[in-house]
Short mmCIF file of C-alpha atoms in Angstrom, two decimals:
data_model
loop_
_atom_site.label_atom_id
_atom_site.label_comp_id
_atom_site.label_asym_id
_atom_site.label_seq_id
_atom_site.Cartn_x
_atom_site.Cartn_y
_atom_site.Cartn_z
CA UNK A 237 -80.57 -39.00 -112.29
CA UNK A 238 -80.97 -42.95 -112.84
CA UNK A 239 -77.60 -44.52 -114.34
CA UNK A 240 -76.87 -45.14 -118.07
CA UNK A 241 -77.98 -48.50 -119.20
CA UNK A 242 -74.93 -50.15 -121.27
CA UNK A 243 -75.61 -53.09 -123.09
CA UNK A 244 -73.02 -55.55 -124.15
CA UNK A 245 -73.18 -57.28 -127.33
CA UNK A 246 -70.59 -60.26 -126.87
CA UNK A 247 -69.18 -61.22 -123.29
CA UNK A 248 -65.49 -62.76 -124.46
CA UNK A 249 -62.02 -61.36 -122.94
CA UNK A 250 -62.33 -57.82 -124.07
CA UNK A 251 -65.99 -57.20 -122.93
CA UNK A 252 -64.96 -58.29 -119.55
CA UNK A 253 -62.06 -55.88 -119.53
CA UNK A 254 -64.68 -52.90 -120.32
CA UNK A 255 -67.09 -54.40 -117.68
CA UNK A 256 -64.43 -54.02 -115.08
CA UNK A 257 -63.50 -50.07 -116.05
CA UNK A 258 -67.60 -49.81 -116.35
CA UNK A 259 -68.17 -51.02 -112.86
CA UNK A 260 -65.96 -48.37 -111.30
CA UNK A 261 -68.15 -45.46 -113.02
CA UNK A 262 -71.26 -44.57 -110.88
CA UNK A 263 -72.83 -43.18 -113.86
CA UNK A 264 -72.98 -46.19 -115.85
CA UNK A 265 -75.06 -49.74 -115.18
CA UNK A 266 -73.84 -52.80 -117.11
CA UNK A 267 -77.78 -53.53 -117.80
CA UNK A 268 -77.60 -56.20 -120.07
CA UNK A 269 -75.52 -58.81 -121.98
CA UNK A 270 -76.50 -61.28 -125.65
CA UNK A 271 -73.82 -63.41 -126.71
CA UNK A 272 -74.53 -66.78 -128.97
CA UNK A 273 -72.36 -68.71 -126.46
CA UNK A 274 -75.05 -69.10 -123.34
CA UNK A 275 -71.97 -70.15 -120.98
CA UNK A 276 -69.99 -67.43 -121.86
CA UNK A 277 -72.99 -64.96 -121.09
CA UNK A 278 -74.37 -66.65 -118.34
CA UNK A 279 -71.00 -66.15 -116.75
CA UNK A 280 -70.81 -62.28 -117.32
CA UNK A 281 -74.02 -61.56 -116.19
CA UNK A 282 -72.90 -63.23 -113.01
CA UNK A 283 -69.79 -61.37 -112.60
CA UNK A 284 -71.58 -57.92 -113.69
CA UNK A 285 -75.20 -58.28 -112.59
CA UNK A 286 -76.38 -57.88 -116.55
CA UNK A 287 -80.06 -59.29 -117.29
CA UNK A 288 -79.15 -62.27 -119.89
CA UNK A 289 -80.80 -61.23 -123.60
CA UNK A 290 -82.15 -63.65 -126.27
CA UNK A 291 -81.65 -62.00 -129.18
CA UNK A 292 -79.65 -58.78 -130.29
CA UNK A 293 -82.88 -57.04 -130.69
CA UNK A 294 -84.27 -58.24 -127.20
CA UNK A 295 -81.03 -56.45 -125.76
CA UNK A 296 -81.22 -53.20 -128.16
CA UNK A 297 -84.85 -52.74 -126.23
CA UNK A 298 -83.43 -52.92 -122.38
CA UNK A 299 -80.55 -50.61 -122.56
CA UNK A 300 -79.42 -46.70 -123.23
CA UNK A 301 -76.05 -47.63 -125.21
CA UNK A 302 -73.97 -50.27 -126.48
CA UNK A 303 -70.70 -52.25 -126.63
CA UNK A 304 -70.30 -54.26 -129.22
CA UNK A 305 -67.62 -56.52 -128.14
CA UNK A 306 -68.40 -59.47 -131.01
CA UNK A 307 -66.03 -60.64 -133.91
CA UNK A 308 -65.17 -58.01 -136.33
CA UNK A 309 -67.30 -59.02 -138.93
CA UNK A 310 -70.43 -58.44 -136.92
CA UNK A 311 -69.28 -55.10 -136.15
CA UNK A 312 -71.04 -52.89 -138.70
CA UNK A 313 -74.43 -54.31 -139.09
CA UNK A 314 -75.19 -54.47 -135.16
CA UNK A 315 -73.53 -50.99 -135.11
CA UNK A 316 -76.30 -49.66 -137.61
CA UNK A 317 -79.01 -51.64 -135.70
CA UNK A 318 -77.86 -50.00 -132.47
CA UNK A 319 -77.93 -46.23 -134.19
CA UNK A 320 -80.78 -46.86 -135.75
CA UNK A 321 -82.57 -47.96 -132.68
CA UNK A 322 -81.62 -44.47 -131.72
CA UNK A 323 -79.02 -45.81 -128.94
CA UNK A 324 -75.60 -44.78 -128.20
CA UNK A 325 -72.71 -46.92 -129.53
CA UNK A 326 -69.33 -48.06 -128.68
CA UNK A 327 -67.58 -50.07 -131.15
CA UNK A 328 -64.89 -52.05 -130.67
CA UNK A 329 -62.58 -51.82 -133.86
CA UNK A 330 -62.34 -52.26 -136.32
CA UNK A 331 -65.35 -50.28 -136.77
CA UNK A 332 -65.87 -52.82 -140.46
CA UNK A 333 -64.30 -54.68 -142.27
CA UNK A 334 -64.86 -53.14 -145.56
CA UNK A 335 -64.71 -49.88 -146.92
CA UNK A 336 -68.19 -50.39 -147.77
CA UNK A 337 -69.10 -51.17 -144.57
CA UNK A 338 -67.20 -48.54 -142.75
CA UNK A 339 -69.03 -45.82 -145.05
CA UNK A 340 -72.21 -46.97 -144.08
CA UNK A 341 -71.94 -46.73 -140.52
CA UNK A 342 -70.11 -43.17 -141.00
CA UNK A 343 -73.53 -42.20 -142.60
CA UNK A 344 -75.75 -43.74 -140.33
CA UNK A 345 -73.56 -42.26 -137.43
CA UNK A 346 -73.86 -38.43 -139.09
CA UNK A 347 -77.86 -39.16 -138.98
CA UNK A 348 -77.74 -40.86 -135.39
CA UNK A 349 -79.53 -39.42 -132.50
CA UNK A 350 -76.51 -41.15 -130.46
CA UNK A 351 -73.00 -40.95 -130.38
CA UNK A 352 -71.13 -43.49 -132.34
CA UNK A 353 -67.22 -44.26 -130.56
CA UNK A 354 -64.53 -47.05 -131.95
CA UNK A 355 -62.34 -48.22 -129.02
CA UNK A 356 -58.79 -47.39 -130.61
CA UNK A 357 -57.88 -47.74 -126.75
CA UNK A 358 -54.21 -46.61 -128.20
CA UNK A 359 -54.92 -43.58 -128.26
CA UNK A 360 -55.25 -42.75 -124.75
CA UNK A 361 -52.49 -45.42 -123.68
CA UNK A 362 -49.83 -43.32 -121.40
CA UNK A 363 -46.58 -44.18 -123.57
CA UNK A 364 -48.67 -43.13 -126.60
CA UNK A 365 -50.11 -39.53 -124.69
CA UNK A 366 -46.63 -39.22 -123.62
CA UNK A 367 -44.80 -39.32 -127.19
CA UNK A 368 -47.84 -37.26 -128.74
CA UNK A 369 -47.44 -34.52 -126.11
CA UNK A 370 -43.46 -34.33 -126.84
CA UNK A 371 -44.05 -33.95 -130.83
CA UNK A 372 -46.61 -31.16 -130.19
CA UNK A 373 -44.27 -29.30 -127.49
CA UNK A 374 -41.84 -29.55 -130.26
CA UNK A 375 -39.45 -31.79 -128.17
CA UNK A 376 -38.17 -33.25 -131.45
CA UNK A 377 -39.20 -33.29 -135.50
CA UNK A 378 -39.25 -36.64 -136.66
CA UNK A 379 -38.17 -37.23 -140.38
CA UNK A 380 -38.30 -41.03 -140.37
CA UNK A 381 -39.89 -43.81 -138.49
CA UNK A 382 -39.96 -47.52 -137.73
CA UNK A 383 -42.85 -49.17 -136.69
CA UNK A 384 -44.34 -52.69 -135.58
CA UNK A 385 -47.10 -54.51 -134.24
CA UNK A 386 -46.65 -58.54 -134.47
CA UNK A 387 -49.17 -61.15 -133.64
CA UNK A 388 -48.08 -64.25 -131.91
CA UNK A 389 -50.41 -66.45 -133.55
CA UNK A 390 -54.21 -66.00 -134.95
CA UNK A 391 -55.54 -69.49 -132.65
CA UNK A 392 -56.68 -67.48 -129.54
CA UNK A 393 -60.04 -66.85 -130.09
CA UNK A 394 -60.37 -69.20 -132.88
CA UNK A 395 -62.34 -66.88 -134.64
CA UNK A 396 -59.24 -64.51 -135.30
CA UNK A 397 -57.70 -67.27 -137.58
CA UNK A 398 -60.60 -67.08 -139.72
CA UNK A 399 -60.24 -64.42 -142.09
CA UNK A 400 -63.98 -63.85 -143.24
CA UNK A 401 -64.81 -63.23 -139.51
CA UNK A 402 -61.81 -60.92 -138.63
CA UNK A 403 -61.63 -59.58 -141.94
CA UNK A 404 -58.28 -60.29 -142.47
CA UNK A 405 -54.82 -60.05 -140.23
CA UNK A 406 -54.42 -56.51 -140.79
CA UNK A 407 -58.02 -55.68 -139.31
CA UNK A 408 -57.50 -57.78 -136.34
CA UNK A 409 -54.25 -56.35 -134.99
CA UNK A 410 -51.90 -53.96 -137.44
CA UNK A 411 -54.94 -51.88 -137.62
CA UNK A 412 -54.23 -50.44 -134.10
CA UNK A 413 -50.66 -49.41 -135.50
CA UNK A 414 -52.30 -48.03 -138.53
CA UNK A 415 -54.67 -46.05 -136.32
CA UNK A 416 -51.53 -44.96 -134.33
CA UNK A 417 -49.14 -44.36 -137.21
CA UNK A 418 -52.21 -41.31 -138.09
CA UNK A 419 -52.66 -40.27 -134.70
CA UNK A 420 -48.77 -39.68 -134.08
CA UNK A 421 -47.81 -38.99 -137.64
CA UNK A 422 -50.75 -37.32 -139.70
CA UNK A 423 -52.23 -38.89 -143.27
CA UNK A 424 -50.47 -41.11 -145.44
CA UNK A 425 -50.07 -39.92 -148.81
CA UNK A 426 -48.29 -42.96 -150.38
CA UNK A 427 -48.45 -46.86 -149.74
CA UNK A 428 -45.87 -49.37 -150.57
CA UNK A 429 -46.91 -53.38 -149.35
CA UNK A 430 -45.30 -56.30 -149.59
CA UNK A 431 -47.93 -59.25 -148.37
CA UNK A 432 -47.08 -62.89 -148.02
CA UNK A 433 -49.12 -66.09 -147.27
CA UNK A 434 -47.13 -67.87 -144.93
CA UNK A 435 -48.45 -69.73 -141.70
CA UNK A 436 -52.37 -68.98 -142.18
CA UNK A 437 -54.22 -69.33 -144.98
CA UNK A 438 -54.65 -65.68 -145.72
CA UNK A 439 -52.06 -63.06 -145.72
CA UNK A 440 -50.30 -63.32 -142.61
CA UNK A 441 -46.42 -61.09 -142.94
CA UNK A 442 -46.96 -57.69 -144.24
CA UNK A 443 -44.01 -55.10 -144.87
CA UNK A 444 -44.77 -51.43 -145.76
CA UNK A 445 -43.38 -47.97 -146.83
CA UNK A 446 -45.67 -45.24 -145.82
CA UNK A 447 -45.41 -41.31 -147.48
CA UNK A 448 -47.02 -39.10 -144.97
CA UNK A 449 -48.15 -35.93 -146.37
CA UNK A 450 -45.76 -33.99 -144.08
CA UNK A 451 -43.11 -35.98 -146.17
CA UNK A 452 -42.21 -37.91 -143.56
CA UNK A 453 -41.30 -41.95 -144.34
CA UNK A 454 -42.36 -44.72 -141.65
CA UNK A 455 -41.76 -48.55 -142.50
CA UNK A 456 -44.14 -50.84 -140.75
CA UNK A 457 -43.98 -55.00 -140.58
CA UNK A 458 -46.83 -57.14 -138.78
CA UNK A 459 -46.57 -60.93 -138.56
CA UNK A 460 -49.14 -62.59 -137.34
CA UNK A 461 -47.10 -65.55 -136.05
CA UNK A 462 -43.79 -64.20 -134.34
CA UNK A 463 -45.06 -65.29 -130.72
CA UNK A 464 -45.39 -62.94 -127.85
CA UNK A 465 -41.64 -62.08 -127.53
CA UNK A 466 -42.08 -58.85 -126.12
CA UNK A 467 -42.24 -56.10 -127.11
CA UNK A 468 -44.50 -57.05 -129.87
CA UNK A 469 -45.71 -53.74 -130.29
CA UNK A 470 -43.20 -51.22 -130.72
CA UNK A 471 -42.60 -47.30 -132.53
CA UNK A 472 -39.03 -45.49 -133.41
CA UNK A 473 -39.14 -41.66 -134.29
CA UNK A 474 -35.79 -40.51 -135.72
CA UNK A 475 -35.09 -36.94 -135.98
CA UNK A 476 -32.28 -34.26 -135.75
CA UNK A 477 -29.77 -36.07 -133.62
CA UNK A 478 -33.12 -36.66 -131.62
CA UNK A 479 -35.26 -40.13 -131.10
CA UNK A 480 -38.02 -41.73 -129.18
CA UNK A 481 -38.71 -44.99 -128.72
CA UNK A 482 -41.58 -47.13 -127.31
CA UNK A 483 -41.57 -50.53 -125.70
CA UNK A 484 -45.79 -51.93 -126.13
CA UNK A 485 -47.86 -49.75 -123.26
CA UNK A 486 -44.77 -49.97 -120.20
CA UNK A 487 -41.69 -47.51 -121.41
CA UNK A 488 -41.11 -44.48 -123.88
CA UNK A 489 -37.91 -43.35 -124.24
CA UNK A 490 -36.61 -39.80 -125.45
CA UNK A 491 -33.54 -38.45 -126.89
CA UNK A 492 -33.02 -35.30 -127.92
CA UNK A 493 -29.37 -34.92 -128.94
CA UNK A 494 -25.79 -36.09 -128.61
CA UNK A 495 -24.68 -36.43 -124.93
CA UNK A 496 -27.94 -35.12 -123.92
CA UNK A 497 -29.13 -37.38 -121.16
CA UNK A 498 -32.43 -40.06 -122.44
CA UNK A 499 -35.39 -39.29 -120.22
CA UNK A 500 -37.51 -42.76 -119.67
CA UNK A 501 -41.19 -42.56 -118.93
CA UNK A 502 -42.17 -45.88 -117.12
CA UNK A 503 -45.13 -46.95 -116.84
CA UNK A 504 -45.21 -50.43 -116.55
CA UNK A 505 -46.47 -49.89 -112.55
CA UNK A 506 -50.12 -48.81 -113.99
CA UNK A 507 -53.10 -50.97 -113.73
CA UNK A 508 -53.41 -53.08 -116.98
CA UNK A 509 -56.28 -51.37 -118.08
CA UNK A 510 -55.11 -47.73 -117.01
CA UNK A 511 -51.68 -48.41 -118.97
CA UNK A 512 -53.68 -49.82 -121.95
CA UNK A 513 -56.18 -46.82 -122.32
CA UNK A 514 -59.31 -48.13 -121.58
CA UNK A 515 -60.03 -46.23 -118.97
CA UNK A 516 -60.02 -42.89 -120.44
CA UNK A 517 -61.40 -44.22 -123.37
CA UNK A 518 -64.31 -45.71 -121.71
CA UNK A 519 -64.39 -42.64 -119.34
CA UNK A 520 -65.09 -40.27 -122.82
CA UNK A 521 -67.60 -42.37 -123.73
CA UNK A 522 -69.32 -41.51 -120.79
CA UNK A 523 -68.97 -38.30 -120.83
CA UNK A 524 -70.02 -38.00 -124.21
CA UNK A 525 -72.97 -40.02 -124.05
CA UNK A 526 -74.08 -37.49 -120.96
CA UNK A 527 -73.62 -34.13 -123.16
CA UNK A 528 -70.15 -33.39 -121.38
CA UNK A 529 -67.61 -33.54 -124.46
CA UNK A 530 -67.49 -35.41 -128.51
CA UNK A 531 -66.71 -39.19 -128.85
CA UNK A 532 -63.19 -39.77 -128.31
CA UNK A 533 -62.41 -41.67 -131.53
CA UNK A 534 -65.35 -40.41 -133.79
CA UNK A 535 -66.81 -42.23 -136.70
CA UNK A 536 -64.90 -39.85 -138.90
CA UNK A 537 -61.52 -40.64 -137.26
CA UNK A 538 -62.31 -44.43 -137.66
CA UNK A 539 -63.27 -44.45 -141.17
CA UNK A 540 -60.17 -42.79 -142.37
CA UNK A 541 -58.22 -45.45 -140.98
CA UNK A 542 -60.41 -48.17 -142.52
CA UNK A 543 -59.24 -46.29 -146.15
CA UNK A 544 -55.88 -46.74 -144.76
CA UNK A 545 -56.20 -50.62 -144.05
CA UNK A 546 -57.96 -51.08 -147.18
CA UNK A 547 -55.39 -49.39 -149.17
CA UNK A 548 -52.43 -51.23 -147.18
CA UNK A 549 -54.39 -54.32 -147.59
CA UNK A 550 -55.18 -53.98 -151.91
CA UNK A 551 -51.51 -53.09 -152.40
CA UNK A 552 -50.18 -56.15 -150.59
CA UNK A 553 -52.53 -58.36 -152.68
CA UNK A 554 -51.50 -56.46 -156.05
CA UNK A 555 -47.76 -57.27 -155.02
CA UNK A 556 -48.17 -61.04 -153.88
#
């Protein structure tokens, strides 16, 4: 059977981190690559051995499936050119960067002849696997959490300081925490923000009270300019004389009750993009694409955390 034919649709940082995974995968053939930026392209297709596109539509004709790798904004639309071209798509989030947006891809991907996937790479991060696997085992009930994902500035790209092109701080970066506060927690219920403008000219400091509908209460803050002190990323579970706690993608620690001993789970020793997730998640795609399993993060799963960003993001501007 001839390889899959991926095209990529932007060739910055993070398609060059899917490129690598994609390389490894003798399934898959990095077939083509459009980006506006002809250096930028010109240089991936060296590295990968992609056939340089003119146009988005030149690309959508040369390949089986699709990562769109391009500024959030551009997301949606070349996401429902892509399904509508009848090819298979992998989207890296946010999957819009409106609500309106997000529901038209979710319709377009429930009439798609291909699979439709938003790279929540989270998800299949170890530390995150790990803490997800001891809630299910029952290895402690959490009652209360603390969460946070900071930003240490929005200069690098450029683009991500420019809010009608990342739609907005919280769709850049806190929606990965959003995404993760579901996965690990359930739905939210209730929403309490507190936005402020700040650094950027947009709103760059959020702090928020989630209800999840288990009753459960989780507190969340995202800066977008408290610098990389690490870890920028962290998550807190508090339960019965029990908690967990996770340090970005390298530790998760356990506790499960006074004078028990805390059992660490290190995995700081993985390869970047095993420890990060975007192998497996790249890995589902695959196998999804082939007829060997669903999309790992569906277009269902990725437009209910778009409501969630959107609601987070309308309460903070009611309270500013």
């Amino acid at each position: 059977m001839s390889s899959l034919r991926i095209g990529f649709i932007g060739a910055g940082h993070i398609a060059n981190v899917h490129a690598d995974v994609l390389a490894r995968d003798a399934r898959v053939r990095v077939a083509a690559v459009f980006d506006p930026d002809g250096q930028r392209s010109g240089l991936f297709a060296l590295k990968t051995g992609a056939e340089l596109a003119a146009s988005l539509d030149e690309l959508l004709g040369r390949v089986d499936a699709v990562y769109i790798c391009s500024p959030n904004a551009q997301h949606s639309a070349t996401a429902l050119a892509a399904l509508g071209a009848g090819l298979h798509v992998f989207s890296e989030k946010p999957m819009a960067t409106s609500l309106e947006d997000a529901r038209a891809v979710l319709e377009a991907s429930r009439r798609a002849r291909g699979v439709y996937q938003v790279g929540f790479n989270r998800r299949f991060a170890g530390v995150y696997r790990e803490l997800k696997r001891a809630l299910e085992a029952g290895e402690m009930t959490p009652t209360s959490a603390l969460l946070k994902m900071n930003r240490g500035e929005l200069q690098r790209p450029a683009w991500v300081g420019d809010a009608a092109v990342s739609g907005g701080f919280l769709y850049e970066t806190p929606v990965h925490m959003l995404d993760m506060a579901r996965f690990l927690l359930g739905e939210v219920e209730e929403v309490v923000c507190r936005a402020r403008t700040t650094v950027y000219d947009q709103p760059d400091d959020f702090s928020m009270l989630l209800t999840f509908a288990s009753g459960l209460t989780a507190t969340l803050t995202a800066c977008a300019h408290a610098t990389w002190l690490f870890p920028f990323e962290r998550v807190e579970l508090y339960g019965a004389h029990a908690c967990a706690a996770t340090e970005e993608m390298e530790r998760l620690t356990v506790s499960t009750g006074p004078g028990e001993p805390a059992r660490t789970s290190d995995f700081s020793q993985e390869p970047f993009e095993e420890r990060w997730g975007y192998v497996e998640e790249d890995r589902r795609f695959a196998e999804a694409v082939l007829g060997e399993g669903k999309p790992a993060v569906g277009a269902e799963e990725a437009f209910r955390t778009a409501e969630l960003v959107e609601r987070c993001a309308a309460a903070g501007l009611r309270a500013q």
